[in-house]
């Protein structure tokens, strides 16, 4: 599914237990590669792939992604995979095994990532890793934009007044990093309270796997996932302009997802800002 958020396009697929791949084309990156891409699939062209954790529906397509980029007709540069530190040794081994099986070099760069680490992609773009809370060690990631903002005391001035102050040497602005897009990966809702980036990013992509009484809040937590009922207890703390709910359980049909989300969000402080990612057949 392709979604546009006032200046940022997202191409996303996420079905609990089957596949997750969240692409940000403008940044030439994606989060997770839980499926085997096909030639012509947009995910093949993403140079940077950030892996959240080791479950198959989040990392299962990594070898084929690399192989397709190296296919003789693709003519693409080797990709870079960012791997949580707990999995680095095993992923290195995985590539070594497949290189022996396929007699293929599978050229790529593997970068080990830890919570709090910041990966600089350009002078104005970086990706910050943080710890999510799941049944396996998991990282969430936040796209950070370097922006220059007018200082509050000068916000009401005209353009000419600002130009005059600037020419006279007055410091009228400040430069800093702001959170643009946050992807939590699989998690329980505790990450909302623990990680400011989750609450403050302009756009949040958050897993909300379970939606109704078919699975209790307690069971959702036991499996390291978010239940809509518990998610909504954090709604008042979320400052995001847009919230994309992902990773719905396969027990729900498209119609059920849309209906349940509409009913549960009705009257909440995030109604109108949150929407479900519906991609199931």
PDB file of C-alpha atoms in Angstrom:
ATOM      1  CA  UNK A   1       0.000   0.000   0.000  1.00  0.00           C
ATOM      2  CA  UNK A   2       1.225   3.488  -0.876  1.00  0.00           C
ATOM      3  CA  UNK A   3       0.453   6.272   1.593  1.00  0.00           C
ATOM      4  CA  UNK A   4       1.329   9.967   1.381  1.00  0.00           C
ATOM      5  CA  UNK A   5       1.804  12.070   4.495  1.00  0.00           C
ATOM      6  CA  UNK A   6       2.203  15.734   3.495  1.00  0.00           C
ATOM      7  CA  UNK A   7       5.611  15.466   1.924  1.00  0.00           C
ATOM      8  CA  UNK A   8       6.604  11.904   2.804  1.00  0.00           C
ATOM      9  CA  UNK A   9       5.517   8.822   0.881  1.00  0.00           C
ATOM     10  CA  UNK A  10       5.424   5.393   2.512  1.00  0.00           C
ATOM     11  CA  UNK A  11       5.108   2.035   0.740  1.00  0.00           C
ATOM     12  CA  UNK A  12       4.121  -0.553   3.316  1.00  0.00           C
ATOM     13  CA  UNK A  13       3.181  -4.179   3.773  1.00  0.00           C
ATOM     14  CA  UNK A  14       2.681  -5.659   7.231  1.00  0.00           C
ATOM     15  CA  UNK A  15       0.749  -8.793   8.155  1.00  0.00           C
ATOM     16  CA  UNK A  16       1.422 -10.341  11.557  1.00  0.00           C
ATOM     17  CA  UNK A  17       3.342 -13.611  11.241  1.00  0.00           C
ATOM     18  CA  UNK A  18       3.667 -13.346   7.458  1.00  0.00           C
ATOM     19  CA  UNK A  19       5.598 -10.302   6.296  1.00  0.00           C
ATOM     20  CA  UNK A  20       6.580  -6.763   7.179  1.00  0.00           C
ATOM     21  CA  UNK A  21       8.353  -4.307   4.902  1.00  0.00           C
ATOM     22  CA  UNK A  22       8.025  -0.553   5.421  1.00  0.00           C
ATOM     23  CA  UNK A  23       9.646   1.488   2.637  1.00  0.00           C
ATOM     24  CA  UNK A  24      10.513   5.192   2.605  1.00  0.00           C
ATOM     25  CA  UNK A  25      11.401   5.854  -1.052  1.00  0.00           C
ATOM     26  CA  UNK A  26      12.611   9.448  -0.603  1.00  0.00           C
ATOM     27  CA  UNK A  27      15.175   8.214   1.911  1.00  0.00           C
ATOM     28  CA  UNK A  28      16.165   5.192  -0.212  1.00  0.00           C
ATOM     29  CA  UNK A  29      15.585   2.852   2.715  1.00  0.00           C
ATOM     30  CA  UNK A  30      13.198   0.372   4.253  1.00  0.00           C
ATOM     31  CA  UNK A  31      12.553  -1.253   7.586  1.00  0.00           C
ATOM     32  CA  UNK A  32      12.525  -5.066   7.638  1.00  0.00           C
ATOM     33  CA  UNK A  33      12.431  -7.419   4.677  1.00  0.00           C
ATOM     34  CA  UNK A  34      10.024 -10.106   5.825  1.00  0.00           C
ATOM     35  CA  UNK A  35       9.292 -11.413   2.362  1.00  0.00           C
ATOM     36  CA  UNK A  36      11.212 -12.529  -0.707  1.00  0.00           C
ATOM     37  CA  UNK A  37      11.005  -9.634  -3.171  1.00  0.00           C
ATOM     38  CA  UNK A  38      10.460 -10.213  -6.870  1.00  0.00           C
ATOM     39  CA  UNK A  39      12.238  -8.546  -9.766  1.00  0.00           C
ATOM     40  CA  UNK A  40      10.499  -5.237 -10.313  1.00  0.00           C
ATOM     41  CA  UNK A  41       9.409  -5.073  -6.663  1.00  0.00           C
ATOM     42  CA  UNK A  42      10.107  -1.568  -5.336  1.00  0.00           C
ATOM     43  CA  UNK A  43      11.818  -2.971  -2.238  1.00  0.00           C
ATOM     44  CA  UNK A  44      14.652  -4.358  -4.385  1.00  0.00           C
ATOM     45  CA  UNK A  45      15.922  -0.857  -5.157  1.00  0.00           C
ATOM     46  CA  UNK A  46      16.258   0.298  -1.535  1.00  0.00           C
ATOM     47  CA  UNK A  47      19.964   0.589  -0.716  1.00  0.00           C
ATOM     48  CA  UNK A  48      19.537   0.721   3.065  1.00  0.00           C
ATOM     49  CA  UNK A  49      17.612  -1.951   5.006  1.00  0.00           C
ATOM     50  CA  UNK A  50      17.114  -1.596   8.764  1.00  0.00           C
ATOM     51  CA  UNK A  51      16.235  -4.875  10.502  1.00  0.00           C
ATOM     52  CA  UNK A  52      14.234  -4.699  13.736  1.00  0.00           C
ATOM     53  CA  UNK A  53      14.570  -8.296  14.982  1.00  0.00           C
ATOM     54  CA  UNK A  54      15.027 -11.936  14.061  1.00  0.00           C
ATOM     55  CA  UNK A  55      11.515 -13.242  13.499  1.00  0.00           C
ATOM     56  CA  UNK A  56      11.079 -14.702  10.013  1.00  0.00           C
ATOM     57  CA  UNK A  57       8.312 -12.292   8.992  1.00  0.00           C
ATOM     58  CA  UNK A  58      10.769  -9.422   9.467  1.00  0.00           C
ATOM     59  CA  UNK A  59      14.062 -10.785   8.141  1.00  0.00           C
ATOM     60  CA  UNK A  60      13.117 -13.800   6.010  1.00  0.00           C
ATOM     61  CA  UNK A  61      13.678 -12.062   2.649  1.00  0.00           C
ATOM     62  CA  UNK A  62      17.138 -10.657   3.324  1.00  0.00           C
ATOM     63  CA  UNK A  63      19.111 -13.186   1.252  1.00  0.00           C
ATOM     64  CA  UNK A  64      16.863 -12.950  -1.776  1.00  0.00           C
ATOM     65  CA  UNK A  65      16.829  -9.148  -1.541  1.00  0.00           C
ATOM     66  CA  UNK A  66      20.627  -9.204  -1.741  1.00  0.00           C
ATOM     67  CA  UNK A  67      20.662 -11.833  -4.482  1.00  0.00           C
ATOM     68  CA  UNK A  68      18.195  -9.951  -6.688  1.00  0.00           C
ATOM     69  CA  UNK A  69      20.239  -6.757  -6.453  1.00  0.00           C
ATOM     70  CA  UNK A  70      23.252  -8.730  -7.637  1.00  0.00           C
ATOM     71  CA  UNK A  71      21.328 -10.350 -10.507  1.00  0.00           C
ATOM     72  CA  UNK A  72      23.137  -9.715 -13.802  1.00  0.00           C
ATOM     73  CA  UNK A  73      20.323  -7.562 -15.178  1.00  0.00           C
ATOM     74  CA  UNK A  74      19.711  -5.503 -12.036  1.00  0.00           C
ATOM     75  CA  UNK A  75      23.028  -3.580 -12.148  1.00  0.00           C
ATOM     76  CA  UNK A  76      22.633  -2.307  -8.585  1.00  0.00           C
ATOM     77  CA  UNK A  77      25.276  -1.479  -6.020  1.00  0.00           C
ATOM     78  CA  UNK A  78      25.652  -3.776  -2.982  1.00  0.00           C
ATOM     79  CA  UNK A  79      22.997  -2.999  -0.322  1.00  0.00           C
ATOM     80  CA  UNK A  80      23.676  -2.117   3.302  1.00  0.00           C
ATOM     81  CA  UNK A  81      21.879  -4.050   6.042  1.00  0.00           C
ATOM     82  CA  UNK A  82      21.688  -2.611   9.544  1.00  0.00           C
ATOM     83  CA  UNK A  83      21.496  -5.464  12.051  1.00  0.00           C
ATOM     84  CA  UNK A  84      20.726  -5.326  15.803  1.00  0.00           C
ATOM     85  CA  UNK A  85      23.907  -6.334  17.631  1.00  0.00           C
ATOM     86  CA  UNK A  86      22.325  -9.473  19.133  1.00  0.00           C
ATOM     87  CA  UNK A  87      21.915 -10.968  15.627  1.00  0.00           C
ATOM     88  CA  UNK A  88      25.077  -9.758  13.925  1.00  0.00           C
ATOM     89  CA  UNK A  89      27.101 -12.955  14.308  1.00  0.00           C
ATOM     90  CA  UNK A  90      24.219 -15.136  13.111  1.00  0.00           C
ATOM     91  CA  UNK A  91      23.456 -12.928  10.100  1.00  0.00           C
ATOM     92  CA  UNK A  92      27.137 -13.015   9.107  1.00  0.00           C
ATOM     93  CA  UNK A  93      26.889 -16.811   9.347  1.00  0.00           C
ATOM     94  CA  UNK A  94      23.664 -16.820   7.347  1.00  0.00           C
ATOM     95  CA  UNK A  95      25.320 -14.983   4.468  1.00  0.00           C
ATOM     96  CA  UNK A  96      28.357 -17.255   4.660  1.00  0.00           C
ATOM     97  CA  UNK A  97      26.128 -20.326   4.415  1.00  0.00           C
ATOM     98  CA  UNK A  98      24.195 -19.013   1.436  1.00  0.00           C
ATOM     99  CA  UNK A  99      27.401 -17.981  -0.330  1.00  0.00           C
ATOM    100  CA  UNK A 100      28.552 -21.586  -0.091  1.00  0.00           C
ATOM    101  CA  UNK A 101      25.169 -22.955  -1.220  1.00  0.00           C
ATOM    102  CA  UNK A 102      24.701 -20.594  -4.174  1.00  0.00           C
ATOM    103  CA  UNK A 103      28.371 -20.129  -5.178  1.00  0.00           C
ATOM    104  CA  UNK A 104      27.399 -16.442  -5.227  1.00  0.00           C
ATOM    105  CA  UNK A 105      29.351 -13.623  -3.604  1.00  0.00           C
ATOM    106  CA  UNK A 106      26.130 -11.937  -2.358  1.00  0.00           C
ATOM    107  CA  UNK A 107      27.966  -8.604  -1.995  1.00  0.00           C
ATOM    108  CA  UNK A 108      26.620  -6.385   0.766  1.00  0.00           C
ATOM    109  CA  UNK A 109      27.642  -4.409   3.829  1.00  0.00           C
ATOM    110  CA  UNK A 110      26.477  -5.512   7.274  1.00  0.00           C
ATOM    111  CA  UNK A 111      26.408  -2.800   9.946  1.00  0.00           C
ATOM    112  CA  UNK A 112      25.939  -3.694  13.611  1.00  0.00           C
ATOM    113  CA  UNK A 113      23.495  -1.400  15.431  1.00  0.00           C
ATOM    114  CA  UNK A 114      22.801  -0.857  19.142  1.00  0.00           C
ATOM    115  CA  UNK A 115      20.124   1.166  20.971  1.00  0.00           C
ATOM    116  CA  UNK A 116      20.916   4.890  20.958  1.00  0.00           C
ATOM    117  CA  UNK A 117      23.141   4.645  17.906  1.00  0.00           C
ATOM    118  CA  UNK A 118      22.682   7.204  15.163  1.00  0.00           C
ATOM    119  CA  UNK A 119      23.431   6.390  11.523  1.00  0.00           C
ATOM    120  CA  UNK A 120      24.217   9.449   9.421  1.00  0.00           C
ATOM    121  CA  UNK A 121      22.834   9.111   5.891  1.00  0.00           C
ATOM    122  CA  UNK A 122      23.511  12.690   4.750  1.00  0.00           C
ATOM    123  CA  UNK A 123      24.128  16.146   6.170  1.00  0.00           C
ATOM    124  CA  UNK A 124      20.400  16.500   6.878  1.00  0.00           C
ATOM    125  CA  UNK A 125      19.226  12.890   7.343  1.00  0.00           C
ATOM    126  CA  UNK A 126      20.006  10.324  10.005  1.00  0.00           C
ATOM    127  CA  UNK A 127      18.419   7.232  11.536  1.00  0.00           C
ATOM    128  CA  UNK A 128      18.348   6.773  15.309  1.00  0.00           C
ATOM    129  CA  UNK A 129      17.910   3.331  16.859  1.00  0.00           C
ATOM    130  CA  UNK A 130      16.062   2.699  20.115  1.00  0.00           C
ATOM    131  CA  UNK A 131      15.039  -0.353  22.138  1.00  0.00           C
ATOM    132  CA  UNK A 132      11.576  -1.788  21.575  1.00  0.00           C
ATOM    133  CA  UNK A 133      10.097  -4.402  23.920  1.00  0.00           C
ATOM    134  CA  UNK A 134       9.337  -7.758  22.282  1.00  0.00           C
ATOM    135  CA  UNK A 135       9.860 -11.495  22.877  1.00  0.00           C
ATOM    136  CA  UNK A 136      13.171 -11.206  20.994  1.00  0.00           C
ATOM    137  CA  UNK A 137      15.728  -8.382  21.203  1.00  0.00           C
ATOM    138  CA  UNK A 138      14.239  -5.669  18.987  1.00  0.00           C
ATOM    139  CA  UNK A 139      15.179  -2.232  17.725  1.00  0.00           C
ATOM    140  CA  UNK A 140      12.878   0.526  16.597  1.00  0.00           C
ATOM    141  CA  UNK A 141      14.150   3.259  14.303  1.00  0.00           C
ATOM    142  CA  UNK A 142      13.410   6.937  13.824  1.00  0.00           C
ATOM    143  CA  UNK A 143      14.228   9.037  10.769  1.00  0.00           C
ATOM    144  CA  UNK A 144      15.705  12.341  11.927  1.00  0.00           C
ATOM    145  CA  UNK A 145      15.734  15.537   9.852  1.00  0.00           C
ATOM    146  CA  UNK A 146      18.135  18.397  10.449  1.00  0.00           C
ATOM    147  CA  UNK A 147      16.117  21.600  10.306  1.00  0.00           C
ATOM    148  CA  UNK A 148      16.674  25.292  10.885  1.00  0.00           C
ATOM    149  CA  UNK A 149      13.889  27.056  12.773  1.00  0.00           C
ATOM    150  CA  UNK A 150      13.188  30.684  13.555  1.00  0.00           C
ATOM    151  CA  UNK A 151      13.594  31.411  17.264  1.00  0.00           C
ATOM    152  CA  UNK A 152      10.238  31.874  19.046  1.00  0.00           C
ATOM    153  CA  UNK A 153      10.806  35.545  19.815  1.00  0.00           C
ATOM    154  CA  UNK A 154      11.003  36.354  16.080  1.00  0.00           C
ATOM    155  CA  UNK A 155       8.017  34.348  14.827  1.00  0.00           C
ATOM    156  CA  UNK A 156       5.716  37.374  14.486  1.00  0.00           C
ATOM    157  CA  UNK A 157       8.115  39.521  12.458  1.00  0.00           C
ATOM    158  CA  UNK A 158       7.734  40.330   8.777  1.00  0.00           C
ATOM    159  CA  UNK A 159      10.131  38.982   6.151  1.00  0.00           C
ATOM    160  CA  UNK A 160      11.815  42.376   5.819  1.00  0.00           C
ATOM    161  CA  UNK A 161      12.321  42.682   9.587  1.00  0.00           C
ATOM    162  CA  UNK A 162      13.877  39.227   9.689  1.00  0.00           C
ATOM    163  CA  UNK A 163      16.196  40.070   6.783  1.00  0.00           C
ATOM    164  CA  UNK A 164      17.273  43.286   8.525  1.00  0.00           C
ATOM    165  CA  UNK A 165      18.038  41.448  11.769  1.00  0.00           C
ATOM    166  CA  UNK A 166      19.955  38.759   9.944  1.00  0.00           C
ATOM    167  CA  UNK A 167      22.068  41.331   8.090  1.00  0.00           C
ATOM    168  CA  UNK A 168      22.863  43.049  11.374  1.00  0.00           C
ATOM    169  CA  UNK A 169      24.294  39.806  12.754  1.00  0.00           C
ATOM    170  CA  UNK A 170      21.468  38.885  15.131  1.00  0.00           C
ATOM    171  CA  UNK A 171      21.037  35.139  15.705  1.00  0.00           C
ATOM    172  CA  UNK A 172      17.443  34.601  14.611  1.00  0.00           C
ATOM    173  CA  UNK A 173      17.333  30.826  14.175  1.00  0.00           C
ATOM    174  CA  UNK A 174      18.552  27.558  15.617  1.00  0.00           C
ATOM    175  CA  UNK A 175      19.428  24.261  13.943  1.00  0.00           C
ATOM    176  CA  UNK A 176      18.581  20.856  15.367  1.00  0.00           C
ATOM    177  CA  UNK A 177      17.432  17.325  14.630  1.00  0.00           C
ATOM    178  CA  UNK A 178      13.700  16.636  14.618  1.00  0.00           C
ATOM    179  CA  UNK A 179      11.965  13.220  14.470  1.00  0.00           C
ATOM    180  CA  UNK A 180      10.205  12.753  11.117  1.00  0.00           C
ATOM    181  CA  UNK A 181       9.154   9.088  10.904  1.00  0.00           C
ATOM    182  CA  UNK A 182       9.286   6.452  13.626  1.00  0.00           C
ATOM    183  CA  UNK A 183       8.847   2.691  13.190  1.00  0.00           C
ATOM    184  CA  UNK A 184       8.619   0.690  16.404  1.00  0.00           C
ATOM    185  CA  UNK A 185       8.923  -2.823  15.005  1.00  0.00           C
ATOM    186  CA  UNK A 186       7.185  -5.519  17.052  1.00  0.00           C
ATOM    187  CA  UNK A 187       6.695  -4.389  20.628  1.00  0.00           C
ATOM    188  CA  UNK A 188       4.415  -3.971  23.605  1.00  0.00           C
ATOM    189  CA  UNK A 189       2.978  -0.494  24.330  1.00  0.00           C
ATOM    190  CA  UNK A 190       5.568   0.232  27.038  1.00  0.00           C
ATOM    191  CA  UNK A 191       7.813   1.622  24.304  1.00  0.00           C
ATOM    192  CA  UNK A 192       5.458   4.612  24.049  1.00  0.00           C
ATOM    193  CA  UNK A 193       6.233   5.655  27.612  1.00  0.00           C
ATOM    194  CA  UNK A 194       9.927   4.745  27.434  1.00  0.00           C
ATOM    195  CA  UNK A 195      10.876   6.356  24.115  1.00  0.00           C
ATOM    196  CA  UNK A 196      10.161  10.052  23.434  1.00  0.00           C
ATOM    197  CA  UNK A 197      10.782   9.575  19.692  1.00  0.00           C
ATOM    198  CA  UNK A 198       7.730   7.306  19.507  1.00  0.00           C
ATOM    199  CA  UNK A 199       5.503   9.998  20.982  1.00  0.00           C
ATOM    200  CA  UNK A 200       7.007  12.968  19.159  1.00  0.00           C
ATOM    201  CA  UNK A 201       7.790  11.849  15.595  1.00  0.00           C
ATOM    202  CA  UNK A 202       5.675  13.619  12.990  1.00  0.00           C
ATOM    203  CA  UNK A 203       4.643  10.223  11.632  1.00  0.00           C
ATOM    204  CA  UNK A 204       4.476   7.066  13.740  1.00  0.00           C
ATOM    205  CA  UNK A 205       4.191   3.529  12.351  1.00  0.00           C
ATOM    206  CA  UNK A 206       3.132   1.358  15.291  1.00  0.00           C
ATOM    207  CA  UNK A 207       2.179  -2.288  15.438  1.00  0.00           C
ATOM    208  CA  UNK A 208      -1.339  -2.914  16.759  1.00  0.00           C
ATOM    209  CA  UNK A 209      -1.654  -6.659  16.232  1.00  0.00           C
ATOM    210  CA  UNK A 210      -4.861  -7.441  18.120  1.00  0.00           C
ATOM    211  CA  UNK A 211      -8.111  -5.499  17.988  1.00  0.00           C
ATOM    212  CA  UNK A 212     -10.806  -7.222  20.043  1.00  0.00           C
ATOM    213  CA  UNK A 213     -11.663  -9.814  22.684  1.00  0.00           C
ATOM    214  CA  UNK A 214     -10.509 -12.733  20.540  1.00  0.00           C
ATOM    215  CA  UNK A 215      -7.132 -12.114  22.185  1.00  0.00           C
ATOM    216  CA  UNK A 216      -6.898 -10.532  25.611  1.00  0.00           C
ATOM    217  CA  UNK A 217      -4.569  -7.683  26.515  1.00  0.00           C
ATOM    218  CA  UNK A 218      -2.661 -10.108  28.733  1.00  0.00           C
ATOM    219  CA  UNK A 219      -2.155 -12.616  25.926  1.00  0.00           C
ATOM    220  CA  UNK A 220      -1.102  -9.850  23.543  1.00  0.00           C
ATOM    221  CA  UNK A 221       1.540  -8.786  26.049  1.00  0.00           C
ATOM    222  CA  UNK A 222       2.657 -12.369  26.570  1.00  0.00           C
ATOM    223  CA  UNK A 223       3.401 -12.625  22.874  1.00  0.00           C
ATOM    224  CA  UNK A 224       5.148  -9.249  22.789  1.00  0.00           C
ATOM    225  CA  UNK A 225       2.459  -7.406  20.843  1.00  0.00           C
ATOM    226  CA  UNK A 226       0.104  -4.440  21.116  1.00  0.00           C
ATOM    227  CA  UNK A 227      -3.624  -4.774  21.751  1.00  0.00           C
ATOM    228  CA  UNK A 228      -5.766  -1.861  20.566  1.00  0.00           C
ATOM    229  CA  UNK A 229      -7.407  -1.513  24.010  1.00  0.00           C
ATOM    230  CA  UNK A 230      -4.033  -1.023  25.697  1.00  0.00           C
ATOM    231  CA  UNK A 231      -2.735   1.168  22.872  1.00  0.00           C
ATOM    232  CA  UNK A 232      -5.600   3.580  23.433  1.00  0.00           C
ATOM    233  CA  UNK A 233      -4.635   4.051  27.093  1.00  0.00           C
ATOM    234  CA  UNK A 234      -1.555   5.885  25.752  1.00  0.00           C
ATOM    235  CA  UNK A 235      -3.479   7.934  23.166  1.00  0.00           C
ATOM    236  CA  UNK A 236      -3.366  11.206  25.106  1.00  0.00           C
ATOM    237  CA  UNK A 237       0.461  11.068  25.233  1.00  0.00           C
ATOM    238  CA  UNK A 238       0.882  10.740  21.444  1.00  0.00           C
ATOM    239  CA  UNK A 239       1.821  14.036  19.788  1.00  0.00           C
ATOM    240  CA  UNK A 240       2.201  12.587  16.281  1.00  0.00           C
ATOM    241  CA  UNK A 241       0.480  14.281  13.329  1.00  0.00           C
ATOM    242  CA  UNK A 242      -0.125  10.878  11.721  1.00  0.00           C
ATOM    243  CA  UNK A 243      -0.242   7.339  13.109  1.00  0.00           C
ATOM    244  CA  UNK A 244      -0.103   4.279  10.850  1.00  0.00           C
ATOM    245  CA  UNK A 245      -1.266   1.144  12.645  1.00  0.00           C
ATOM    246  CA  UNK A 246       0.388  -2.008  11.256  1.00  0.00           C
ATOM    247  CA  UNK A 247       0.964  -5.749  11.751  1.00  0.00           C
ATOM    248  CA  UNK A 248      -2.644  -6.857  12.235  1.00  0.00           C
ATOM    249  CA  UNK A 249      -3.250 -10.499  13.061  1.00  0.00           C
ATOM    250  CA  UNK A 250      -4.295 -12.731  10.177  1.00  0.00           C
ATOM    251  CA  UNK A 251      -7.431 -13.613  12.141  1.00  0.00           C
ATOM    252  CA  UNK A 252      -8.967 -10.316  10.952  1.00  0.00           C
ATOM    253  CA  UNK A 253     -10.293  -9.660   7.449  1.00  0.00           C
ATOM    254  CA  UNK A 254      -9.875  -6.288   5.750  1.00  0.00           C
ATOM    255  CA  UNK A 255     -13.450  -5.355   6.571  1.00  0.00           C
ATOM    256  CA  UNK A 256     -13.030  -6.354  10.210  1.00  0.00           C
ATOM    257  CA  UNK A 257      -9.838  -4.321  10.526  1.00  0.00           C
ATOM    258  CA  UNK A 258     -11.471  -1.203   9.114  1.00  0.00           C
ATOM    259  CA  UNK A 259     -14.641  -1.651  11.167  1.00  0.00           C
ATOM    260  CA  UNK A 260     -12.916  -2.423  14.473  1.00  0.00           C
ATOM    261  CA  UNK A 261     -10.397   0.396  14.107  1.00  0.00           C
ATOM    262  CA  UNK A 262     -13.145   2.879  13.280  1.00  0.00           C
ATOM    263  CA  UNK A 263     -15.198   1.814  16.298  1.00  0.00           C
ATOM    264  CA  UNK A 264     -12.304   1.691  18.748  1.00  0.00           C
ATOM    265  CA  UNK A 265     -10.794   5.013  17.658  1.00  0.00           C
ATOM    266  CA  UNK A 266     -14.113   6.850  17.728  1.00  0.00           C
ATOM    267  CA  UNK A 267     -14.034   9.558  20.375  1.00  0.00           C
ATOM    268  CA  UNK A 268     -10.358   9.006  21.201  1.00  0.00           C
ATOM    269  CA  UNK A 269      -7.785  11.798  21.117  1.00  0.00           C
ATOM    270  CA  UNK A 270      -6.134  10.204  18.070  1.00  0.00           C
ATOM    271  CA  UNK A 271      -9.292   9.810  15.992  1.00  0.00           C
ATOM    272  CA  UNK A 272      -8.572  11.388  12.624  1.00  0.00           C
ATOM    273  CA  UNK A 273      -4.809  11.014  13.058  1.00  0.00           C
ATOM    274  CA  UNK A 274      -4.643   7.207  13.145  1.00  0.00           C
ATOM    275  CA  UNK A 275      -5.375   4.853  10.279  1.00  0.00           C
ATOM    276  CA  UNK A 276      -4.962   1.105   9.725  1.00  0.00           C
ATOM    277  CA  UNK A 277      -2.588  -0.364   7.161  1.00  0.00           C
ATOM    278  CA  UNK A 278      -4.880  -2.797   5.353  1.00  0.00           C
ATOM    279  CA  UNK A 279      -2.982  -5.051   2.942  1.00  0.00           C
ATOM    280  CA  UNK A 280      -4.379  -8.527   3.428  1.00  0.00           C
ATOM    281  CA  UNK A 281      -5.902 -10.391   0.489  1.00  0.00           C
TER     282      UNK A 281
END
